[in-house]
Amino acid sequence: MVNPGASEKNSPSTPVKIESNTREVNAIIINELEDDPGDTKLLRKLDWHLVPTMTVLYLLSFLDRVNIGQAKLDGLTVSLNLSSTQYNTCLSVFFITYVIFEIPSNLILKRLRPSRWIPMIMVSWGIVMTLMGLVQSYTGLLVCRLVLGGAESGLFPGASFYLSSWYRRTELSWRVSILFSAAALAGAFGGVLAYGISRMAGLGGQEGWRWIFYLEGIATVVTGAVAVFLLNDFPSDRPKFLTEAQCMRVIARLKIDTGAASGDHFSWKQVLAALSTWKIYAWSMCYIGMCVPFYSLSFFSPTIIHNLGFVTYQAQLLTAPPYVFAFFTTMITAYISDKYARRSIFIIFWLSVSIVGYAMLIAVDNLIVNYIAVILAAGGLSPCIATCITFLSGNISPQVKKATALAFMISVGNIGGVISGQLYRTQDAPRFILGHAVNLGFCAFGVINAVILLVGLRAENRRRDRVYGPAAPFAVLANTDSVSCVTTAASPKASDLGSEEERRRWGYEHLSEKEIRDLGDEHVTWRYIL
């Protein structure tokens, strides 16, 4: 609340002068308990300038990552004389370099800015993808997949961190899900696109699968070059599409959402803090539980559907419906998840749906039933990935700690990509019982860890309420240099770091402002979103 003694004419949107340390600033008082009426318009503006561009970039990223599955149906393994083991190895090695470079890439993103770093890596992997069309041997394909993994590693964790730097925690699931829905769209249209491109077989003396790599790689290079002019940086960089007042409001909304846990300076202490909490490992185990089946389905769904009894072109086209269903489950889940600010329960539910799908694939040998099972498995996994990313992003702070934790979780999950590339072997066709059983087990593993997070975070919230009392709301103000709290009558020296009395009660009276901000989600006023 603001000072009750303040004049009524000083409305929440009226600039007032307030002493801040040793200087006076023009500020905008923002009540935490009420959203500004202009926020809806502001969010629409953010959505229009931030989300579509990043979604298109991720669509191309995921398409370039998994189009090798469509190329296989179109003769890749025959042309290069690849054995089943060699092909699966080419799938898996992608994730080795992907995992290695994810955390460094997120830290570079924070330093170098998204508008520079993301187009740079995008052009890089687009060139590699184009060159994949020229490979003549197993070794050439293997090297290209290794380099492709390193180049692509920065986009998805970087994009997730980027969006979490603009939106409040309860607004994030919808936006991250729109981003991740690009994976579902890539799965839905990748097969249709591959079918169309494969009709170019013979053009220029090139096989159809080579044209898949050529055209999709060139599209990525062109889009990456254009992205330099389309991508915006972080709110603190004052992007041109926002007015000064709007930019201040964005920063203030983030301050409201995180309170004292909003420091954004780089600190190795924060990097270590991200790696020293049990929560990050539970999230990572939950994430790998969904990544193994998700990636194996992305790579092998054309092969799985083909082995149900469909011919090649039918299998390419029939990969679309499962991912159309996944798109809708992802978006519906995101809307409800943000509306009720719940994450774990949706992960548990949709992983259970995928478990049912894999159980049907194992237990029943019927074309229609098995195809429905593929749809259930795909539709259950997609919303889990997006929700898990939002689950972590909304519960880790400050910024560097969040960037590290997010990249670490995604890195661990992508270790599952190494596993997923080995699950569906030629000798297990046509039913692939081993692959389905392993995927079912990983889904169950994800459920277990989601339950652990739900129970553990709820217990910590209740402990903090019991020991320190419910988290008190702050009234904050925004200015061009900083965001800090307004003095109240009850606590004349209050700040977003707490009054002197509150600091004593929390045991923070001997900590500096920087040390308190570095506490992030470990601050006693932080409450986890379940």
mmCIF file of N, CA and C in Angstrom, residues 2 10-18 25-32 36 39 243-253 256 475-480 482-486:
data_model
loop_
_atom_site.group_PDB
_atom_site.id
_atom_site.type_symbol
_atom_site.label_atom_id
_atom_site.label_comp_id
_atom_site.label_asym_id
_atom_site.label_seq_id
_atom_site.Cartn_x
_atom_site.Cartn_y
_atom_site.Cartn_z
ATOM 1 N N VAL A 2 0.325 2.332 -0.529
ATOM 2 C CA VAL A 2 1.051 3.588 -0.504
ATOM 3 C C VAL A 2 0.762 4.309 0.789
ATOM 4 N N ASN A 10 -2.616 12.257 -5.870
ATOM 5 C CA ASN A 10 -1.488 11.445 -6.332
ATOM 6 C C ASN A 10 -1.978 10.035 -6.646
ATOM 7 N N SER A 11 -2.592 9.871 -7.773
ATOM 8 C CA SER A 11 -3.126 8.572 -8.183
ATOM 9 C C SER A 11 -1.994 7.649 -8.562
ATOM 10 N N PRO A 12 -2.266 6.333 -8.685
ATOM 11 C CA PRO A 12 -1.209 5.387 -9.026
ATOM 12 C C PRO A 12 -0.471 5.697 -10.310
ATOM 13 N N SER A 13 -1.032 6.510 -11.179
ATOM 14 C CA SER A 13 -0.346 6.803 -12.428
ATOM 15 C C SER A 13 0.231 8.209 -12.460
ATOM 16 N N THR A 14 0.171 8.914 -11.318
ATOM 17 C CA THR A 14 0.648 10.289 -11.276
ATOM 18 C C THR A 14 2.098 10.343 -10.837
ATOM 19 N N PRO A 15 3.003 10.987 -11.591
ATOM 20 C CA PRO A 15 4.400 11.111 -11.189
ATOM 21 C C PRO A 15 4.511 11.895 -9.890
ATOM 22 N N VAL A 16 5.315 11.416 -8.958
ATOM 23 C CA VAL A 16 5.542 12.108 -7.704
ATOM 24 C C VAL A 16 7.018 12.107 -7.421
ATOM 25 N N LYS A 17 7.472 13.026 -6.577
ATOM 26 C CA LYS A 17 8.876 13.073 -6.200
ATOM 27 C C LYS A 17 9.079 12.371 -4.872
ATOM 28 N N ILE A 18 10.027 11.454 -4.866
ATOM 29 C CA ILE A 18 10.307 10.692 -3.654
ATOM 30 C C ILE A 18 11.803 10.594 -3.491
ATOM 31 N N VAL A 25 13.861 11.304 -7.706
ATOM 32 C CA VAL A 25 13.512 10.775 -9.015
ATOM 33 C C VAL A 25 12.034 10.987 -9.267
ATOM 34 N N ASN A 26 11.677 11.124 -10.505
ATOM 35 C CA ASN A 26 10.273 11.130 -10.895
ATOM 36 C C ASN A 26 9.830 9.693 -10.999
ATOM 37 N N ALA A 27 8.774 9.347 -10.286
ATOM 38 C CA ALA A 27 8.384 7.943 -10.174
ATOM 39 C C ALA A 27 6.915 7.755 -10.492
ATOM 40 N N ILE A 28 6.591 6.508 -10.794
ATOM 41 C CA ILE A 28 5.209 6.113 -11.007
ATOM 42 C C ILE A 28 4.868 5.070 -9.960
ATOM 43 N N ILE A 29 3.923 5.406 -9.078
ATOM 44 C CA ILE A 29 3.546 4.458 -8.025
ATOM 45 C C ILE A 29 2.635 3.398 -8.612
ATOM 46 N N ILE A 30 2.979 2.167 -8.301
ATOM 47 C CA ILE A 30 2.224 1.044 -8.862
ATOM 48 C C ILE A 30 1.744 0.150 -7.733
ATOM 49 N N ASN A 31 0.443 -0.028 -7.628
ATOM 50 C CA ASN A 31 -0.119 -0.861 -6.569
ATOM 51 C C ASN A 31 -0.015 -2.325 -6.953
ATOM 52 N N GLU A 32 0.579 -3.135 -6.098
ATOM 53 C CA GLU A 32 0.767 -4.553 -6.398
ATOM 54 C C GLU A 32 -0.550 -5.290 -6.493
ATOM 55 N N ASP A 36 -2.683 -2.261 -13.570
ATOM 56 C CA ASP A 36 -2.999 -1.031 -14.267
ATOM 57 C C ASP A 36 -3.909 -1.362 -15.452
ATOM 58 N N ASP A 39 -2.342 -2.357 -18.662
ATOM 59 C CA ASP A 39 -1.524 -3.559 -18.775
ATOM 60 C C ASP A 39 -1.983 -4.488 -19.895
ATOM 61 N N THR A 243 7.474 2.852 -25.377
ATOM 62 C CA THR A 243 7.739 4.202 -24.897
ATOM 63 C C THR A 243 8.475 4.110 -23.564
ATOM 64 N N GLU A 244 9.007 5.230 -23.115
ATOM 65 C CA GLU A 244 9.731 5.229 -21.843
ATOM 66 C C GLU A 244 8.817 4.795 -20.694
ATOM 67 N N ALA A 245 7.577 5.299 -20.715
ATOM 68 C CA ALA A 245 6.632 4.942 -19.650
ATOM 69 C C ALA A 245 6.287 3.453 -19.691
ATOM 70 N N GLN A 246 6.099 2.910 -20.883
ATOM 71 C CA GLN A 246 5.789 1.491 -21.010
ATOM 72 C C GLN A 246 6.954 0.628 -20.546
ATOM 73 N N CYS A 247 8.155 1.054 -20.887
ATOM 74 C CA CYS A 247 9.333 0.300 -20.469
ATOM 75 C C CYS A 247 9.455 0.296 -18.946
ATOM 76 N N MET A 248 9.190 1.453 -18.317
ATOM 77 C CA MET A 248 9.219 1.537 -16.857
ATOM 78 C C MET A 248 8.166 0.618 -16.251
ATOM 79 N N ARG A 249 7.014 0.546 -16.898
ATOM 80 C CA ARG A 249 5.938 -0.293 -16.391
ATOM 81 C C ARG A 249 6.312 -1.778 -16.465
ATOM 82 N N VAL A 250 6.941 -2.184 -17.564
ATOM 83 C CA VAL A 250 7.381 -3.577 -17.687
ATOM 84 C C VAL A 250 8.338 -3.931 -16.560
ATOM 85 N N ILE A 251 9.316 -3.069 -16.326
ATOM 86 C CA ILE A 251 10.299 -3.325 -15.268
ATOM 87 C C ILE A 251 9.619 -3.363 -13.913
ATOM 88 N N ALA A 252 8.662 -2.448 -13.704
ATOM 89 C CA ALA A 252 7.956 -2.405 -12.420
ATOM 90 C C ALA A 252 7.126 -3.658 -12.195
ATOM 91 N N ARG A 253 6.465 -4.154 -13.255
ATOM 92 C CA ARG A 253 5.655 -5.358 -13.118
ATOM 93 C C ARG A 253 6.519 -6.556 -12.726
ATOM 94 N N ILE A 256 7.371 -6.141 -9.081
ATOM 95 C CA ILE A 256 6.240 -6.541 -8.250
ATOM 96 C C ILE A 256 6.205 -8.056 -8.090
ATOM 97 N N ALA A 475 4.145 -2.062 -2.300
ATOM 98 C CA ALA A 475 3.780 -1.058 -3.296
ATOM 99 C C ALA A 475 5.087 -0.533 -3.853
ATOM 100 N N VAL A 476 5.262 -0.615 -5.159
ATOM 101 C CA VAL A 476 6.536 -0.256 -5.730
ATOM 102 C C VAL A 476 6.403 0.908 -6.676
ATOM 103 N N LEU A 477 7.517 1.520 -6.992
ATOM 104 C CA LEU A 477 7.521 2.606 -7.947
ATOM 105 C C LEU A 477 8.575 2.311 -8.995
ATOM 106 N N ALA A 478 8.395 2.872 -10.164
ATOM 107 C CA ALA A 478 9.348 2.678 -11.250
ATOM 108 C C ALA A 478 9.892 4.012 -11.697
ATOM 109 N N ASN A 479 11.180 4.033 -12.023
ATOM 110 C CA ASN A 479 11.761 5.217 -12.618
ATOM 111 C C ASN A 479 12.727 4.768 -13.697
ATOM 112 N N THR A 480 13.373 5.671 -14.342
ATOM 113 C CA THR A 480 14.219 5.295 -15.475
ATOM 114 C C THR A 480 15.469 4.567 -15.062
ATOM 115 N N SER A 482 15.764 2.721 -11.789
ATOM 116 C CA SER A 482 15.593 1.612 -10.858
ATOM 117 C C SER A 482 14.130 1.436 -10.520
ATOM 118 N N VAL A 483 13.834 0.413 -9.778
ATOM 119 C CA VAL A 483 12.500 0.199 -9.252
ATOM 120 C C VAL A 483 12.662 -0.091 -7.773
ATOM 121 N N SER A 484 12.049 0.686 -6.934
ATOM 122 C CA SER A 484 12.185 0.482 -5.501
ATOM 123 C C SER A 484 10.860 0.744 -4.821
ATOM 124 N N CYS A 485 10.765 0.442 -3.566
ATOM 125 C CA CYS A 485 9.470 0.507 -2.897
ATOM 126 C C CYS A 485 9.209 1.858 -2.260
ATOM 127 N N VAL A 486 7.924 2.121 -2.109
ATOM 128 C CA VAL A 486 7.485 3.389 -1.556
ATOM 129 C C VAL A 486 7.431 3.302 -0.042
#
